[in-house]
Amino acid sequence: MSAADAKAVESEQELTDGFHLVIDALKLNGVKTIYGVPGIPITDFGRMAQAAGIRVLSFRHEQNAGNAAAIAGFLTKQPGICLTVSAPGFLNGLTALANATTNCFPMILISGSSEREVVDLQQGDYEEMDQLAIAKPLCKAAFRVLHAADIGIGVARAIRAAVSGRPGGVYLDLPAKLFSQVIDAAAGEKSLVKVVDPAPAQIPAPAAVKRALEVLKGAKRPLIILGKGAAYAQADEQIRAVVEKTGIPFLPMSMAKGLLPDTHPLCAGAARSTVLRDCDVVMLVGARLNWLLSHGKGRSWGAPGSKKFIQIDIEPKEMDSNVEIVAPVVGDIGSVISALLEGIDAKWPAPPADWIAAVKAKREENVAKMAPRLMNNSAPMDFHAALGALRAVIKERPDAILVNEGANTLDLARGVIDMYQPRKRLDVGTWGVMGIGMGFAIAAAIETGKPVLAVEGDSAFGFSGMEVETICRYNLPVCVVIFNNNGIYRGTDTNVAGGDPATTVFVKNSRYDKMMEAFGGVGVHAATPDELKRAVDQAMDCGKPTLINAVIDPAAGSESGRIGNLNPQSVVKKK
Ligand SMILES: Cc1ncc(C[n+]2csc(CCOP(=O)(O)OP(=O)(O)O)c2C)c(N)n1
Ligand SMILES: [Mg+2]
């Protein structure tokens, strides 16, 4: 119906339009927050959503809004919503959508798009791009809505696709014309769909559960590996019960840290290489055998063929992805863990004492080895000295959320900072992607209301650094600590040819704290662990946006942090 026609019938008929139907569909399904960047054709949509009571958080770059939406999905099990403009805005959001899919975070990227007719004839529309086709290979599902009457179904499909089964990113394409399309209000209301049971339980087959329990029971040196899927599941009590009732040591992957405290007597985090090498049965809970676990084979896994794998995952295709899985258990983690618990009674045999003793001895040895490095109060700080201070902060405030990215800053913080509660550590995930920092920090503060500590390499921070303005604008309790070692990995590299600086170094002695002050936040320059600890404590106490420039010895880091072995090497001798 044209606008003129619509006006003509207005007196007789209540009308609605695409703008309102999208808002109503989102609200009906419990969407409370949208993360995005405004512009044609979604500026008014954002205003109207805000007026309708949805919180609309406006970012400085879509990638950061997308990362915020993705981690909101991880934290809440509801799809996080990111809203972008056509073509360039859409592309800026796409990295976050692809990253969400890779990490199994439920998120929906809603993007405005240009005129279908013009785009399809490639006639050069404003921000012309076939966005649906581009999004498709990078997400779990992609939909386009052309008619206002289909908005309810479109939104419902997007929500269901994002959260059911293995969660992931979904793309929802809304062409500009859709927003102003007018339909009868009553028909519009009827067209909306409230998604019933969006992530249905997937109950494991009893035979699969029995098989897994038998393999686990027969183990001499069992190990449980908890992945971020286990953290996502929010089955915290049942997972703890499986560990404690079986007495099996557990190894948390990075974002599963805190599911049980890192200080738990069965935590094998500080004995990682020992348990991977020496275990005989591994039960993977929401953890994939990808590069982060050396694909379940090779040197770090000890003698070839010496392991039996049990794998719990909602995605059947995950089984046997890298090595043989002798006991696959397909189902949602909450249902599987509950089913396992039913088969774990008081008669469950404790793992052999020598295994538990060996894990404990290694853990204590490694913890003792690290301890003096964490107490070194010299300047310039090395990573361990600075992290010693931050480790104490999280110990004293276990409900704070830790966001972490960088290379050395990431790898060393993961090992040093103990976590005590589930879903408190948010980091670069499966891809090791830089740029999640400020988006994750903002959404963590918004979704949980808890204080956030973002520990950032100076390079890592640069990917999303402009969002410190966003943090100040919404007055969020975020404390950013920048490990400023003057560059990527180290600040000491030189260009052998002379001229330009080396590719991995930045301006020396930069003052990132001034960036925060520019927007009214608190900036602190910290040269010692004591200064760092004091500044973070103050930030966490008062909740004011704070950025601490922590001066780190530029020579302290190593190439690529802990994964330097992944760099290809040139064997050709230079002339
Ligand atoms: C999107 C993206 N681009 C580039 C990289 C490659 N990369 C890995 S770590 C890193 C930065 C490391 O430097 P910094 O954050 O300062 O950490 P440091 O080791 O110095 O503590 C870069 C650029 C990446 N992982 N992701
Ligand atoms: Mg650095």
XYZ file of C-alpha atoms and ligand atoms in Angstrom:
602
model
C 0.000 0.000 0.000
C 1.364 3.464 -0.878
C 1.644 6.187 1.741
C -1.207 8.116 0.109
C -3.486 5.069 0.108
C -2.563 4.446 3.680
C -3.565 7.971 4.628
C -6.881 7.563 2.895
C -7.881 4.545 4.923
C -6.332 5.720 8.152
C -9.565 7.063 9.531
C -11.337 3.712 9.234
C -8.473 1.379 10.069
C -5.760 1.090 12.710
C -2.465 0.681 10.926
C 0.989 -0.501 11.764
C 4.211 -0.623 9.785
C 7.501 -2.456 9.465
C 9.239 -0.289 12.062
C 6.672 -1.121 14.709
C 6.286 -4.760 13.767
C 10.030 -5.440 14.121
C 10.041 -3.714 17.497
C 6.917 -5.571 18.621
C 8.330 -8.905 17.438
C 11.583 -8.347 19.335
C 9.803 -7.221 22.488
C 7.384 -10.122 22.340
C 10.400 -12.413 22.403
C 12.028 -10.728 25.354
C 14.663 -8.642 23.593
C 15.683 -5.889 25.989
C 18.863 -4.554 24.430
C 20.121 -3.722 20.945
C 23.776 -2.968 20.224
C 24.416 -1.012 17.039
C 25.433 2.019 15.021
C 22.715 4.260 13.491
C 22.385 5.515 9.910
C 20.256 4.985 6.781
C 17.926 3.049 6.853
C 17.773 2.177 10.553
C 18.164 5.509 12.410
C 14.454 5.976 13.048
C 14.101 2.315 13.886
C 16.672 2.761 16.661
C 14.868 5.857 17.953
C 11.516 4.098 17.955
C 12.948 1.010 19.659
C 14.404 3.253 22.346
C 11.061 5.029 22.729
C 9.375 1.641 23.024
C 11.542 0.727 25.997
C 14.271 -1.329 24.377
C 17.739 -0.256 25.472
C 19.575 0.800 22.319
C 23.312 1.179 22.837
C 25.050 3.188 20.192
C 28.667 2.282 19.405
C 31.474 3.927 17.458
C 32.069 0.946 15.160
C 29.797 -1.969 14.238
C 32.381 -4.633 14.968
C 32.351 -3.643 18.613
C 28.551 -3.559 18.715
C 28.571 -7.018 17.124
C 31.034 -8.355 19.671
C 28.882 -6.891 22.428
C 25.801 -8.653 21.050
C 27.700 -11.925 20.723
C 28.926 -11.978 24.295
C 25.502 -10.887 25.547
C 24.293 -14.084 23.862
C 26.941 -16.161 25.616
C 26.130 -14.666 29.011
C 22.342 -14.890 28.797
C 21.528 -17.780 26.403
C 19.286 -15.288 24.549
C 20.399 -14.089 21.135
C 22.282 -10.798 21.383
C 21.048 -8.302 18.805
C 23.331 -6.142 16.682
C 21.844 -3.486 14.385
C 23.751 -2.064 11.442
C 23.263 0.049 8.334
C 23.636 -1.343 4.814
C 26.810 -2.491 3.026
C 29.771 -1.008 4.979
C 28.015 -1.130 8.347
C 26.868 -4.658 7.598
C 30.410 -5.696 6.644
C 31.800 -4.105 9.786
C 29.393 -6.220 11.825
C 30.106 -9.374 9.870
C 33.426 -10.196 11.537
C 31.638 -10.305 14.864
C 28.873 -12.460 13.381
C 31.378 -14.938 11.967
C 33.289 -14.947 15.238
C 30.061 -15.582 17.161
C 29.284 -18.532 14.903
C 32.777 -19.972 15.357
C 32.453 -19.622 19.115
C 28.844 -20.891 19.232
C 27.489 -17.651 20.716
C 23.864 -16.933 19.807
C 23.576 -13.587 18.090
C 21.438 -11.959 15.417
C 22.898 -9.358 13.104
C 19.979 -7.266 11.883
C 21.045 -5.090 9.003
C 19.159 -2.607 6.927
C 19.762 -3.075 3.209
C 19.134 -1.164 0.010
C 16.390 -1.474 -2.623
C 16.141 -5.113 -3.722
C 15.141 -4.252 -7.266
C 18.089 -1.893 -7.694
C 20.582 -4.134 -5.935
C 19.587 -7.173 -7.980
C 19.955 -5.279 -11.266
C 23.247 -3.809 -9.979
C 22.115 -0.329 -10.828
C 24.252 1.379 -8.232
C 21.964 2.044 -5.281
C 23.091 3.890 -2.165
C 25.194 1.335 -0.255
C 24.354 -1.381 -2.752
C 25.297 -4.902 -1.778
C 23.793 -8.385 -1.897
C 24.177 -8.759 1.846
C 22.223 -11.981 2.267
C 24.500 -13.862 -0.115
C 27.607 -12.526 1.594
C 26.399 -13.346 5.099
C 25.286 -16.898 4.330
C 28.602 -18.776 4.460
C 29.650 -16.900 7.603
C 26.743 -17.682 9.863
C 24.437 -20.465 10.957
C 21.395 -19.161 9.088
C 20.449 -16.095 7.060
C 16.976 -14.725 6.304
C 15.490 -11.763 4.439
C 12.043 -10.332 5.054
C 10.351 -8.564 2.126
C 6.801 -8.164 3.439
C 5.676 -6.575 6.685
C 3.314 -9.493 7.265
C 6.344 -11.832 7.395
C 8.259 -9.928 10.064
C 6.896 -12.063 12.887
C 7.986 -15.267 11.190
C 11.334 -13.796 10.158
C 12.214 -12.727 13.687
C 11.014 -16.060 15.102
C 13.143 -18.038 12.667
C 16.174 -15.915 13.470
C 15.762 -16.428 17.216
C 15.228 -20.167 16.928
C 18.177 -20.592 14.584
C 20.473 -18.631 16.905
C 19.783 -20.509 20.143
C 18.626 -24.028 19.249
C 21.043 -26.914 18.847
C 24.584 -25.562 18.687
C 24.110 -21.804 19.038
C 25.579 -19.400 16.512
C 25.246 -16.225 14.523
C 22.192 -15.472 12.391
C 21.776 -12.786 9.784
C 18.446 -11.011 9.318
C 18.226 -8.754 6.271
C 15.631 -5.975 6.409
C 15.451 -3.863 3.230
C 14.761 -0.153 3.710
C 11.332 -0.367 2.098
C 10.133 -2.924 4.632
C 10.277 -0.445 7.505
C 7.685 1.901 6.035
C 5.406 -0.818 4.642
C 1.964 -0.384 6.172
C -0.485 -3.140 7.109
C -3.608 -3.469 9.203
C -2.639 -3.302 12.864
C -4.780 -6.238 13.962
C -3.417 -8.418 11.168
C 0.064 -7.266 12.086
C -0.368 -8.216 15.701
C -1.700 -11.610 14.702
C 1.326 -12.184 12.471
C 3.772 -11.953 15.360
C 5.205 -15.162 16.767
C 6.311 -15.726 20.330
C 8.868 -18.486 20.036
C 7.870 -21.380 22.273
C 10.816 -23.293 23.772
C 13.455 -21.694 21.511
C 16.270 -24.020 22.634
C 14.569 -27.365 23.265
C 16.372 -29.812 25.531
C 18.126 -32.513 23.556
C 18.031 -35.605 25.706
C 20.896 -38.046 25.152
C 20.234 -41.656 24.236
C 20.369 -43.852 27.379
C 22.730 -46.302 25.634
C 25.175 -43.469 24.880
C 25.113 -42.364 28.507
C 25.689 -45.933 29.702
C 28.608 -46.375 27.294
C 30.216 -43.141 28.481
C 29.873 -44.113 32.138
C 31.454 -47.499 31.490
C 34.454 -45.986 29.724
C 34.860 -43.409 32.472
C 34.605 -46.008 35.218
C 37.296 -48.163 33.623
C 39.819 -45.314 33.545
C 43.082 -45.448 35.480
C 43.983 -41.824 34.814
C 40.760 -39.993 33.912
C 40.471 -36.328 33.010
C 37.475 -34.065 32.417
C 37.979 -31.138 30.024
C 35.454 -28.321 30.367
C 34.958 -26.083 27.337
C 33.073 -22.828 26.954
C 30.065 -24.876 25.837
C 29.957 -26.181 29.404
C 30.054 -22.616 30.686
C 27.323 -21.568 28.249
C 25.035 -24.389 29.397
C 24.507 -22.843 32.851
C 24.475 -26.347 34.344
C 27.021 -25.238 36.922
C 25.813 -27.255 39.905
C 25.457 -30.509 37.964
C 28.910 -30.115 36.407
C 30.421 -29.508 39.810
C 28.593 -32.594 41.115
C 29.990 -34.814 38.340
C 33.534 -33.674 39.119
C 33.191 -34.001 42.861
C 31.249 -37.277 42.921
C 33.667 -38.990 40.558
C 36.751 -37.290 42.012
C 38.167 -36.838 38.512
C 40.601 -33.954 37.869
C 39.275 -31.297 35.510
C 40.993 -28.986 33.057
C 39.061 -25.814 32.195
C 39.492 -24.272 28.762
C 39.965 -20.524 28.865
C 36.338 -19.392 29.046
C 35.346 -22.353 31.239
C 37.662 -21.143 33.984
C 35.689 -20.526 37.157
C 32.992 -23.085 36.348
C 34.616 -24.719 39.326
C 37.151 -22.467 41.057
C 40.693 -22.621 39.700
C 41.712 -23.188 43.318
C 39.579 -26.357 43.576
C 41.651 -29.368 44.730
C 40.735 -31.237 41.517
C 41.644 -28.384 39.163
C 44.428 -29.461 36.818
C 44.820 -26.052 35.158
C 48.343 -25.634 36.526
C 49.255 -29.190 35.490
C 47.945 -28.965 31.930
C 50.806 -30.565 30.060
C 51.054 -33.411 32.565
C 47.379 -34.342 32.474
C 47.121 -34.135 28.688
C 50.187 -36.310 28.261
C 49.456 -38.890 30.964
C 45.675 -39.321 31.129
C 44.128 -42.497 29.681
C 40.474 -41.423 29.393
C 39.288 -37.906 28.609
C 35.718 -36.711 28.893
C 35.193 -33.569 26.814
C 32.294 -31.445 28.037
C 31.365 -28.749 25.533
C 34.986 -28.602 24.371
C 36.082 -29.305 20.808
C 39.285 -31.086 19.834
C 40.451 -28.147 17.707
C 43.871 -26.465 17.618
C 43.455 -25.278 21.198
C 43.702 -28.934 22.272
C 46.250 -29.848 19.583
C 43.498 -31.774 17.758
C 43.624 -34.521 20.387
C 46.864 -35.961 19.040
C 50.579 -35.357 18.670
C 53.312 -34.748 21.162
C 51.245 -32.969 23.816
C 48.938 -36.004 24.026
C 51.661 -38.550 24.841
C 51.994 -41.942 23.194
C 49.847 -42.357 20.052
C 46.675 -44.355 20.659
C 47.039 -44.119 24.445
C 43.777 -42.214 24.992
C 40.099 -42.968 24.942
C 37.813 -40.003 24.321
C 34.294 -39.475 25.611
C 32.693 -36.412 24.064
C 29.603 -34.547 25.176
C 28.334 -32.121 22.565
C 25.006 -30.985 21.180
C 26.322 -31.239 17.614
C 26.575 -34.824 16.314
C 28.962 -33.748 13.532
C 31.515 -32.792 16.164
C 32.164 -36.462 16.957
C 35.295 -37.995 15.368
C 36.249 -34.574 13.975
C 39.921 -35.135 14.760
C 40.296 -38.486 16.507
C 38.066 -41.448 17.242
C 35.488 -40.796 19.937
C 34.773 -44.129 21.658
C 31.822 -42.778 23.620
C 29.973 -39.967 21.864
C 27.102 -38.460 23.850
C 24.976 -36.145 21.781
C 22.666 -33.843 23.666
C 22.514 -30.520 25.425
C 25.054 -30.358 28.213
C 22.540 -29.840 31.010
C 20.559 -32.926 29.979
C 23.651 -35.075 29.426
C 25.296 -34.129 32.704
C 22.047 -34.798 34.582
C 21.780 -38.201 32.914
C 25.385 -39.015 33.813
C 24.763 -38.016 37.414
C 22.029 -40.605 37.682
C 24.627 -43.268 36.978
C 27.185 -41.901 39.440
C 26.349 -43.209 42.893
C 28.162 -43.580 46.203
C 29.801 -46.763 44.892
C 31.585 -44.909 42.092
C 35.266 -45.902 42.367
C 37.587 -43.012 43.131
C 40.368 -42.627 40.530
C 43.605 -44.398 41.564
C 45.343 -42.425 44.303
C 48.662 -42.285 42.451
C 46.988 -40.376 39.570
C 45.425 -37.830 41.892
C 48.732 -37.497 43.751
C 50.670 -37.015 40.510
C 48.314 -34.237 39.345
C 48.450 -32.554 42.740
C 52.246 -32.695 42.907
C 52.633 -31.158 39.459
C 50.104 -28.435 40.205
C 51.801 -27.503 43.455
C 55.212 -27.519 41.812
C 54.065 -25.150 39.055
C 52.187 -22.843 41.411
C 55.242 -22.602 43.675
C 57.493 -21.910 40.711
C 55.320 -19.001 39.606
C 54.716 -17.455 43.037
C 57.902 -15.344 43.405
C 57.471 -13.892 39.907
C 54.054 -12.556 40.883
C 55.441 -10.632 43.844
C 58.254 -8.808 42.088
C 57.639 -5.081 42.659
C 60.287 -3.694 40.308
C 59.813 -1.119 37.532
C 59.396 -1.429 34.646
C 57.007 -4.266 35.429
C 57.175 -7.545 33.578
C 53.909 -9.345 32.748
C 53.993 -11.560 35.836
C 54.554 -8.686 38.222
C 51.602 -6.743 36.802
C 49.427 -9.848 36.680
C 50.247 -10.652 40.300
C 48.466 -7.421 41.222
C 45.441 -8.186 39.034
C 45.238 -11.754 40.330
C 44.774 -10.312 43.818
C 42.027 -7.984 42.538
C 39.966 -10.880 41.145
C 40.585 -12.981 44.257
C 39.110 -10.185 46.333
C 36.247 -9.559 43.863
C 35.343 -12.958 42.426
C 32.102 -11.669 40.923
C 33.870 -9.136 38.701
C 34.068 -10.003 35.020
C 37.481 -10.301 33.415
C 37.807 -9.486 29.720
C 41.182 -10.396 28.237
C 42.931 -10.062 24.881
C 46.443 -9.642 23.510
C 49.230 -12.157 22.985
C 51.476 -12.281 26.073
C 48.845 -10.272 27.915
C 46.305 -12.981 27.102
C 48.332 -16.133 27.523
C 49.975 -15.110 30.762
C 46.807 -13.652 32.299
C 44.986 -16.902 31.560
C 47.570 -18.818 33.575
C 48.049 -16.328 36.391
C 44.593 -14.954 37.202
C 42.499 -17.547 39.020
C 38.769 -17.455 38.374
C 36.242 -18.437 41.012
C 32.817 -18.180 39.391
C 31.297 -19.358 36.085
C 31.228 -17.118 32.990
C 33.452 -14.447 34.524
C 36.285 -14.811 32.035
C 35.577 -13.561 28.508
C 38.315 -13.623 25.931
C 39.423 -14.058 22.329
C 37.884 -17.532 22.014
C 38.390 -20.063 19.262
C 39.956 -17.729 16.711
C 42.220 -15.805 19.038
C 40.724 -12.692 17.495
C 41.886 -9.223 18.527
C 39.204 -6.580 18.906
C 36.676 -8.166 21.265
C 37.818 -6.102 24.255
C 35.617 -3.050 24.559
C 32.540 -4.683 22.990
C 32.717 -7.570 25.447
C 33.402 -5.223 28.361
C 30.432 -3.007 27.535
C 27.980 -5.882 27.125
C 29.276 -7.629 30.240
C 28.584 -4.489 32.274
C 25.174 -3.964 30.657
C 23.979 -7.563 30.896
C 25.248 -8.411 34.380
C 25.539 -5.093 36.219
C 28.852 -6.364 37.638
C 32.149 -4.475 37.536
C 34.331 -5.340 34.561
C 38.116 -5.517 34.419
C 39.433 -5.534 30.852
C 43.074 -6.598 30.638
C 44.307 -5.564 27.223
C 47.523 -5.741 25.266
C 48.287 -2.291 23.825
C 47.817 -3.676 20.317
C 44.665 -5.588 21.217
C 43.132 -2.473 22.767
C 43.698 -0.504 19.576
C 41.178 -2.628 17.687
C 38.266 -1.317 19.768
C 39.817 1.564 21.695
C 37.455 4.276 20.464
C 34.686 2.636 22.472
C 36.129 4.184 25.634
C 33.890 7.078 24.635
C 30.929 4.667 24.671
C 31.973 3.431 28.117
C 32.061 7.029 29.363
C 28.814 7.986 27.635
C 26.870 5.215 29.366
C 28.933 5.625 32.539
C 29.725 1.916 32.768
C 31.696 0.295 35.607
C 34.529 -0.751 33.309
C 38.185 -0.577 34.272
C 40.524 -1.040 31.313
C 44.118 -1.956 32.077
C 46.460 -1.621 29.121
C 49.631 -3.648 29.265
C 51.718 -1.119 27.427
C 54.896 -2.773 26.184
C 55.178 -0.434 23.182
C 53.931 -2.940 20.663
C 52.848 -6.317 19.452
C 54.566 -9.079 21.503
C 57.480 -6.785 22.353
C 58.326 -3.129 21.872
C 61.970 -3.688 21.033
C 61.903 -4.928 17.448
C 63.877 -3.050 14.772
C 63.562 -2.812 11.014
C 66.807 -4.299 9.683
C 66.559 -2.122 6.555
C 66.344 1.098 8.594
C 63.777 3.803 7.778
C 60.285 2.954 8.973
C 59.782 1.484 12.425
C 59.568 -2.328 12.718
C 56.095 -3.696 11.944
C 55.460 -4.806 15.516
C 56.353 -1.618 17.400
C 54.266 1.423 18.326
C 55.003 4.962 19.491
C 57.146 4.534 22.589
C 55.816 5.478 26.011
C 52.294 6.290 24.771
C 49.818 7.547 27.342
C 46.605 5.637 26.708
C 45.248 7.028 29.978
C 44.865 10.407 28.252
C 42.337 8.859 25.863
C 40.020 8.114 28.752
C 40.448 11.580 30.215
C 39.392 13.067 26.883
C 35.887 11.702 27.467
C 35.605 12.492 31.158
C 36.726 9.105 32.495
C 39.538 8.486 34.949
C 42.996 7.996 33.453
C 45.873 6.567 35.503
C 49.510 6.001 34.626
C 50.854 3.041 36.645
C 54.529 2.114 36.685
C 54.597 -0.424 39.545
C 52.375 -3.330 40.658
C 51.450 -1.390 43.795
C 50.298 1.603 41.766
C 48.409 -0.709 39.455
C 46.646 -2.538 42.279
C 45.676 0.689 43.993
C 44.268 2.189 40.802
C 42.243 -0.908 39.897
C 40.849 -1.203 43.422
C 39.764 2.401 43.313
C 38.139 1.958 39.908
C 36.292 -1.150 41.017
C 35.151 0.515 44.237
C 33.746 3.652 42.623
C 32.566 2.090 39.360
C 33.732 5.074 37.290
C 35.011 4.415 33.771
C 38.767 4.097 34.204
C 41.732 3.381 31.972
C 45.072 2.459 33.491
C 48.177 2.678 31.356
C 50.351 -0.049 32.905
C 53.972 0.331 31.835
C 55.372 -3.085 30.933
C 59.011 -3.802 30.121
C 59.086 -3.749 26.292
C 61.576 -6.619 26.319
C 59.499 -8.892 28.566
C 57.207 -10.567 26.029
C 57.798 -13.376 23.575
C 56.790 -13.636 19.910
C 53.082 -14.578 19.658
C 52.893 -15.207 23.414
C 52.537 -18.946 24.016
C 51.736 -19.927 20.414
C 54.912 -18.839 18.634
C 55.246 -22.418 17.339
C 52.385 -21.707 14.917
C 54.474 -19.174 12.958
C 55.760 -20.551 9.647
C 59.546 -20.433 9.378
C 61.577 -19.430 6.354
C 64.285 -21.935 5.567
C 65.786 -19.904 2.737
C 69.031 -18.215 3.706
C 68.889 -14.461 3.244
C 71.465 -12.996 0.860
C 41.842 -9.501 14.111
C 43.239 -9.903 14.398
N 44.253 -9.283 13.766
C 45.522 -9.625 14.035
C 45.813 -10.630 14.910
C 47.266 -11.037 15.144
N 47.632 -10.724 16.528
C 47.669 -11.679 17.467
S 48.031 -11.072 18.972
C 48.183 -9.498 18.359
C 48.509 -8.355 19.254
C 49.489 -8.691 20.337
O 50.006 -7.523 20.911
P 49.435 -6.968 22.263
O 47.962 -6.967 22.251
O 50.081 -5.675 22.536
O 49.881 -8.106 23.275
P 51.326 -8.337 23.924
O 51.859 -9.648 23.450
O 52.212 -7.202 23.512
O 51.068 -8.365 25.376
C 47.939 -9.477 16.996
C 47.983 -8.247 16.165
C 44.719 -11.272 15.529
N 44.872 -12.259 16.395
N 43.457 -10.876 15.275
Mg 51.777 -5.180 23.514
